[in-house]
Short mmCIF file of N, CA and C in Angstrom, two decimals:
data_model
loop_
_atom_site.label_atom_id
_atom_site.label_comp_id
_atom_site.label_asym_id
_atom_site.label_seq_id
_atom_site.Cartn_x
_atom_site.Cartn_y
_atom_site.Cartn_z
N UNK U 1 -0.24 9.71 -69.48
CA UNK U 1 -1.05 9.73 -68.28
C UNK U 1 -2.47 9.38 -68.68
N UNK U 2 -3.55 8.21 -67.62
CA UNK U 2 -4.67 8.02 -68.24
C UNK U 2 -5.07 8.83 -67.93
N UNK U 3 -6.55 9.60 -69.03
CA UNK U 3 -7.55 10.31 -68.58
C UNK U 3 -8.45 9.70 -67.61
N UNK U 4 -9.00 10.41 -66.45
CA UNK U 4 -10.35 9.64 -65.85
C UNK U 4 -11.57 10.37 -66.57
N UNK U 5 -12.34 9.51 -66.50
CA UNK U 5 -13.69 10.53 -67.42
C UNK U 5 -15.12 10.58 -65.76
N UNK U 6 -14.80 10.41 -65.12
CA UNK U 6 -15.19 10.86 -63.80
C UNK U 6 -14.87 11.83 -63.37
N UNK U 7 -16.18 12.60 -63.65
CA UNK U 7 -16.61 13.98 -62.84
C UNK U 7 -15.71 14.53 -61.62
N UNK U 8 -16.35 13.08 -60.57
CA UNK U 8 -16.13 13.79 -58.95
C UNK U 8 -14.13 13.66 -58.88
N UNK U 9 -13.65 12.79 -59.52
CA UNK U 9 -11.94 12.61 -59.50
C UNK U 9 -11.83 14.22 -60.22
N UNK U 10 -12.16 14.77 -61.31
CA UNK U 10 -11.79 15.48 -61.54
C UNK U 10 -11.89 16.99 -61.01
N UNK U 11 -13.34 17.32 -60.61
CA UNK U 11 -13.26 18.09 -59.49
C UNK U 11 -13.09 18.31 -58.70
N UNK U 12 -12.94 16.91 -58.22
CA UNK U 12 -12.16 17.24 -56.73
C UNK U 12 -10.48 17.39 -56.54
N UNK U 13 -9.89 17.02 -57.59
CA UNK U 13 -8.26 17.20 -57.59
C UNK U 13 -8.34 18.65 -58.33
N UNK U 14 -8.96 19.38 -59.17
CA UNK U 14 -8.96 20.44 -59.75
C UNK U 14 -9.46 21.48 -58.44
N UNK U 15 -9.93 21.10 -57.97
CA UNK U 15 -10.26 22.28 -56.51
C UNK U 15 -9.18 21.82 -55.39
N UNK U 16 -8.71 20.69 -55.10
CA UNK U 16 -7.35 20.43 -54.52
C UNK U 16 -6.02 21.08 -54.76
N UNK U 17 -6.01 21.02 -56.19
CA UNK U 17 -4.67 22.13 -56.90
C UNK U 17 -4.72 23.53 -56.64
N UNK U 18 -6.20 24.07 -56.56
CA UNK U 18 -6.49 25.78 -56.59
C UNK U 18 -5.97 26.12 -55.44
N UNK U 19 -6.97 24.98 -54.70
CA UNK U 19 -6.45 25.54 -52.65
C UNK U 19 -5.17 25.67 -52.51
N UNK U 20 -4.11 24.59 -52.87
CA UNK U 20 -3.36 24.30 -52.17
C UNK U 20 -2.59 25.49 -52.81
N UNK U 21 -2.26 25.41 -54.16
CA UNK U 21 -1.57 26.86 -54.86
C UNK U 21 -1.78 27.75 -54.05
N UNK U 22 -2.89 28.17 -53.74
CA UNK U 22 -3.53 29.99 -53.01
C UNK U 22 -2.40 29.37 -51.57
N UNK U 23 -2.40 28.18 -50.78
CA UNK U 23 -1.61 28.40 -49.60
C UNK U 23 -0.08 27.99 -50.19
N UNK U 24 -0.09 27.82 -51.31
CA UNK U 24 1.57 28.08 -51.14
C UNK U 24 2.13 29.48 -51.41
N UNK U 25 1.26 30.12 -52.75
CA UNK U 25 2.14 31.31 -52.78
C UNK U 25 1.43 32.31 -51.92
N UNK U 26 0.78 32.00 -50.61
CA UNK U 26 0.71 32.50 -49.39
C UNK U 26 1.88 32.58 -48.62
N UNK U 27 2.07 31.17 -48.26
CA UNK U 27 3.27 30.60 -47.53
C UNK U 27 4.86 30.69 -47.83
N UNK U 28 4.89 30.37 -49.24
CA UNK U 28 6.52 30.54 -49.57
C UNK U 28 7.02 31.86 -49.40
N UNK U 29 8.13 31.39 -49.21
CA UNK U 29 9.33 32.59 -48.64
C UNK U 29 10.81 32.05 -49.12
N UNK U 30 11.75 32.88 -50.42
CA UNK U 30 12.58 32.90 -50.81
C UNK U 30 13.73 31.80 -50.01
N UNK U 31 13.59 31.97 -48.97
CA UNK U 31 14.68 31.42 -47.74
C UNK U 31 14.24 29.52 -47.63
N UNK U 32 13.36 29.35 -48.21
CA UNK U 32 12.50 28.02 -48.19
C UNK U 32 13.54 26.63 -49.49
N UNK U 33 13.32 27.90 -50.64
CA UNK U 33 13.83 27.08 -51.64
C UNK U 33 14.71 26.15 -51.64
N UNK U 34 15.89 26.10 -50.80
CA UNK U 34 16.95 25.25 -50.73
C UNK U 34 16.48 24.14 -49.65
N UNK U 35 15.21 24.43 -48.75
CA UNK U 35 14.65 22.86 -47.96
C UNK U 35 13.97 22.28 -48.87
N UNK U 36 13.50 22.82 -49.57
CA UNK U 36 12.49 22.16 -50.37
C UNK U 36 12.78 21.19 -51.09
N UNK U 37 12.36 20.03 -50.72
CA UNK U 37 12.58 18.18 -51.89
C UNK U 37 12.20 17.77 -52.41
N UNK U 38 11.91 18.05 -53.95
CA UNK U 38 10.96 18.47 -54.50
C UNK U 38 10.78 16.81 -54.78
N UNK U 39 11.80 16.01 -55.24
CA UNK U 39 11.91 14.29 -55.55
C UNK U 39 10.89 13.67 -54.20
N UNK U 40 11.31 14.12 -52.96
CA UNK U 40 9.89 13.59 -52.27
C UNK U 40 8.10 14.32 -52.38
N UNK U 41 8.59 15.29 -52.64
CA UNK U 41 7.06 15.60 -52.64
C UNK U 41 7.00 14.91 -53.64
N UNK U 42 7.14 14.96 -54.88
CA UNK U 42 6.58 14.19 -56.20
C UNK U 42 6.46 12.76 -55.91
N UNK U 43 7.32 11.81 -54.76
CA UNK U 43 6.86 10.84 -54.82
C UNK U 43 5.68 10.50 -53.52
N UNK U 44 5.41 11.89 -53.03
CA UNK U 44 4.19 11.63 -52.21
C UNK U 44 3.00 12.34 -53.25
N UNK U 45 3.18 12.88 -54.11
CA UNK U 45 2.03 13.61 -54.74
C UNK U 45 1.50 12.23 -55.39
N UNK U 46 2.27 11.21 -56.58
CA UNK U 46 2.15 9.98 -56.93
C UNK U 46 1.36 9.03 -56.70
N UNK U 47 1.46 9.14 -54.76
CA UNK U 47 0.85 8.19 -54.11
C UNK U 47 -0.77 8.73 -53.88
N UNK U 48 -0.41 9.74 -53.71
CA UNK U 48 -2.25 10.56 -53.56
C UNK U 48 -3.04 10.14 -54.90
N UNK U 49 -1.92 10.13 -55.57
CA UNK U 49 -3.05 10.31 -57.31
C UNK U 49 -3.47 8.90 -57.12
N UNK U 50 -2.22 7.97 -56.84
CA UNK U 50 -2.38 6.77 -57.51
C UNK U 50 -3.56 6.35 -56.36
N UNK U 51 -3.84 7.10 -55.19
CA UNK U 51 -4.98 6.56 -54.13
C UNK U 51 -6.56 6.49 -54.19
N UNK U 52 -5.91 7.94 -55.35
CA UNK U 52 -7.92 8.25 -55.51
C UNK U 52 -7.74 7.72 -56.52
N UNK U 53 -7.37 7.32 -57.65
CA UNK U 53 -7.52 6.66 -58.60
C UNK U 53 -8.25 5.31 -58.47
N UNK U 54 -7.38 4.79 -57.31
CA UNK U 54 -7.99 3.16 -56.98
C UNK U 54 -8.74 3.46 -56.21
N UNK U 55 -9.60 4.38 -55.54
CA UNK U 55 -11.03 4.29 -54.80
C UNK U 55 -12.19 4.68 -55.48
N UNK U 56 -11.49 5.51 -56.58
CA UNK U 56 -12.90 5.35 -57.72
C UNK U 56 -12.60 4.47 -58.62
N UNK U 57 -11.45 3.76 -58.53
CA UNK U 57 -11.97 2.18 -59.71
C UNK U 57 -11.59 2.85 -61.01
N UNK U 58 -10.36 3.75 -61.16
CA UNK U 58 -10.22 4.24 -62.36
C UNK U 58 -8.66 3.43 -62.49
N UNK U 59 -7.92 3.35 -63.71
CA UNK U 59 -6.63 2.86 -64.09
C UNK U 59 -5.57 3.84 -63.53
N UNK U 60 -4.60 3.82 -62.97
CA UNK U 60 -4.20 5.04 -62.56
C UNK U 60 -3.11 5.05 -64.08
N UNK U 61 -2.66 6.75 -63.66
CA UNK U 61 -2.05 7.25 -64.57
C UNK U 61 -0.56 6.56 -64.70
N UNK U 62 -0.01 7.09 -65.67
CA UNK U 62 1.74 6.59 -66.08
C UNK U 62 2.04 8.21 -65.49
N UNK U 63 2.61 7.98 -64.30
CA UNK U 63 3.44 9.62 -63.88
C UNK U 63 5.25 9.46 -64.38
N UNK U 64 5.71 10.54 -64.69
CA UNK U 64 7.30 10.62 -64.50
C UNK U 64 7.54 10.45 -63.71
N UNK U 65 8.78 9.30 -63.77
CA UNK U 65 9.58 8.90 -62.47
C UNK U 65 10.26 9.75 -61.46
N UNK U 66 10.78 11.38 -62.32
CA UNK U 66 10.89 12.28 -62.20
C UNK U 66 10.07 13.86 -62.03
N UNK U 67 10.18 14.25 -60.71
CA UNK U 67 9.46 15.55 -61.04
C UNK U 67 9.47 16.37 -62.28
N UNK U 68 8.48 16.66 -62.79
CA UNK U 68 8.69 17.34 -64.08
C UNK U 68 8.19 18.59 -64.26
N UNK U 69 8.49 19.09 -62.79
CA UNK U 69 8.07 20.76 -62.79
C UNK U 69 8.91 21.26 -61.73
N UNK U 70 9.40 22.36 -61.66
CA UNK U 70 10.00 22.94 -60.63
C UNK U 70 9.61 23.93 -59.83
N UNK U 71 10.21 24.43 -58.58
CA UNK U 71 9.88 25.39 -57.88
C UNK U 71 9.32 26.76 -58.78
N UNK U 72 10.23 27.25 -59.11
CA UNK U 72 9.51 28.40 -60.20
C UNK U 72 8.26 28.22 -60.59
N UNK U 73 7.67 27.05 -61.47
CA UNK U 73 6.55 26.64 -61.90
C UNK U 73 5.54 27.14 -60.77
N UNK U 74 5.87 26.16 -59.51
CA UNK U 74 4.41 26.10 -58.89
C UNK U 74 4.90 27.73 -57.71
N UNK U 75 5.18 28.29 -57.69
CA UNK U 75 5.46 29.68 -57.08
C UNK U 75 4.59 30.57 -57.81
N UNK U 76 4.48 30.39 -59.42
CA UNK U 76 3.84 31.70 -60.34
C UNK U 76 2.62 31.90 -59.82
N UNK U 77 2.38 32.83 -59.50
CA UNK U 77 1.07 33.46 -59.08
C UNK U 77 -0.05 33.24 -60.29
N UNK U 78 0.58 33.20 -61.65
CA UNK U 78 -0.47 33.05 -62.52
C UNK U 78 -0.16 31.47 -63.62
N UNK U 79 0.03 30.82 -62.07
CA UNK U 79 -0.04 29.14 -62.54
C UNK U 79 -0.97 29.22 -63.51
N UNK U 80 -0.97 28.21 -64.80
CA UNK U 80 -2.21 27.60 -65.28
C UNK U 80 -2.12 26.42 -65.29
N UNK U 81 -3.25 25.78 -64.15
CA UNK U 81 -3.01 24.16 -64.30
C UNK U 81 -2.90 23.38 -64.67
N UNK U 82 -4.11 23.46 -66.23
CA UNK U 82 -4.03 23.21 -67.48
C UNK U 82 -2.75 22.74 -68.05
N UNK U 83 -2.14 23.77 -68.54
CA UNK U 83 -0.37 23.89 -68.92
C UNK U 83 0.21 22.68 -67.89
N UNK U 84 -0.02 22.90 -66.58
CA UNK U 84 0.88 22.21 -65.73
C UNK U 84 0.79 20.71 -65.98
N UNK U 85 -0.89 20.42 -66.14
CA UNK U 85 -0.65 19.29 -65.86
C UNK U 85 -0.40 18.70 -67.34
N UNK U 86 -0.75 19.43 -68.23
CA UNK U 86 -0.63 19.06 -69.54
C UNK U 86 1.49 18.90 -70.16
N UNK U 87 2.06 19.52 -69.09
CA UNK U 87 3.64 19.86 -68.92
C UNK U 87 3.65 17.70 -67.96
N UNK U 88 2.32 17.50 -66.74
CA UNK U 88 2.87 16.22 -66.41
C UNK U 88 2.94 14.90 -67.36
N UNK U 89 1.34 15.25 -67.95
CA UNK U 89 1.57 13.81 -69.25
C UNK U 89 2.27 13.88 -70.20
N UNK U 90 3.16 14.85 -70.37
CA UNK U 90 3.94 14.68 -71.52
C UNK U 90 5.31 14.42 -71.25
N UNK U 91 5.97 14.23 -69.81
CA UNK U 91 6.86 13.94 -68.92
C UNK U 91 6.97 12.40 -69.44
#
C-alpha cells in the first residue's frame, strides 16, 4: 500500500476511522452479522480511498482484492487502527 506523506489525507481518514468505529460499535447488534457483506463494503471502502487519493494528487494505494479483516476485527471496542491498517498493507 502507498504511503501518502500529506498531512490533511492523513488526518482526515484517521478521524474518519475513529467516528465511524464509535458509530459502529454503537450500532451493531449480534442479529446484524449474517446481513453484513463485508466483499461489498470493501469494494466501496476501495473506492473512497482510491477518491481522496486522486483529489489530493497522491498515487493511490495497492489494496487486497480481498477484504482482509473481518467482522470481529472492526466490532473490538479496543480496535487499534494502527494494527488494522498495518493488517491492510500487508494483505
Amino acid at each position: 500500500m502507498a504511503n501518502t506523506r500529506n498531512p490533511d489525507v492523513i488526518a482526515h481518514w484517521r478521524s474518519e476511522c475513529i467516528e465511524f468505529h464509535d458509530r459502529l460499535i454503537d450500532g451493531y447488534r449480534p442479529s446484524m452479522r449474517d446481513k453484513i457483506d463485508m466483499p461489498s463494503l470493501w469494494r466501496r471502502a476501495q473506492r473512497k480511498v482510491f477518491a481522496s487519493f486522486d483529489d489530493n494528487g497522491e498515487a493511490r494505494p495497492v489494496l487486497a482484492a480481498q477484504c482482509p479483516v473481518g467482522i470481529d476485527d472492526l466490532i473490538d471496542a479496543e480496535l487499534d487502527l494502527d494494527r488494522l491498517v498495518g493488517s491492510i498493507r500487508t494483505a
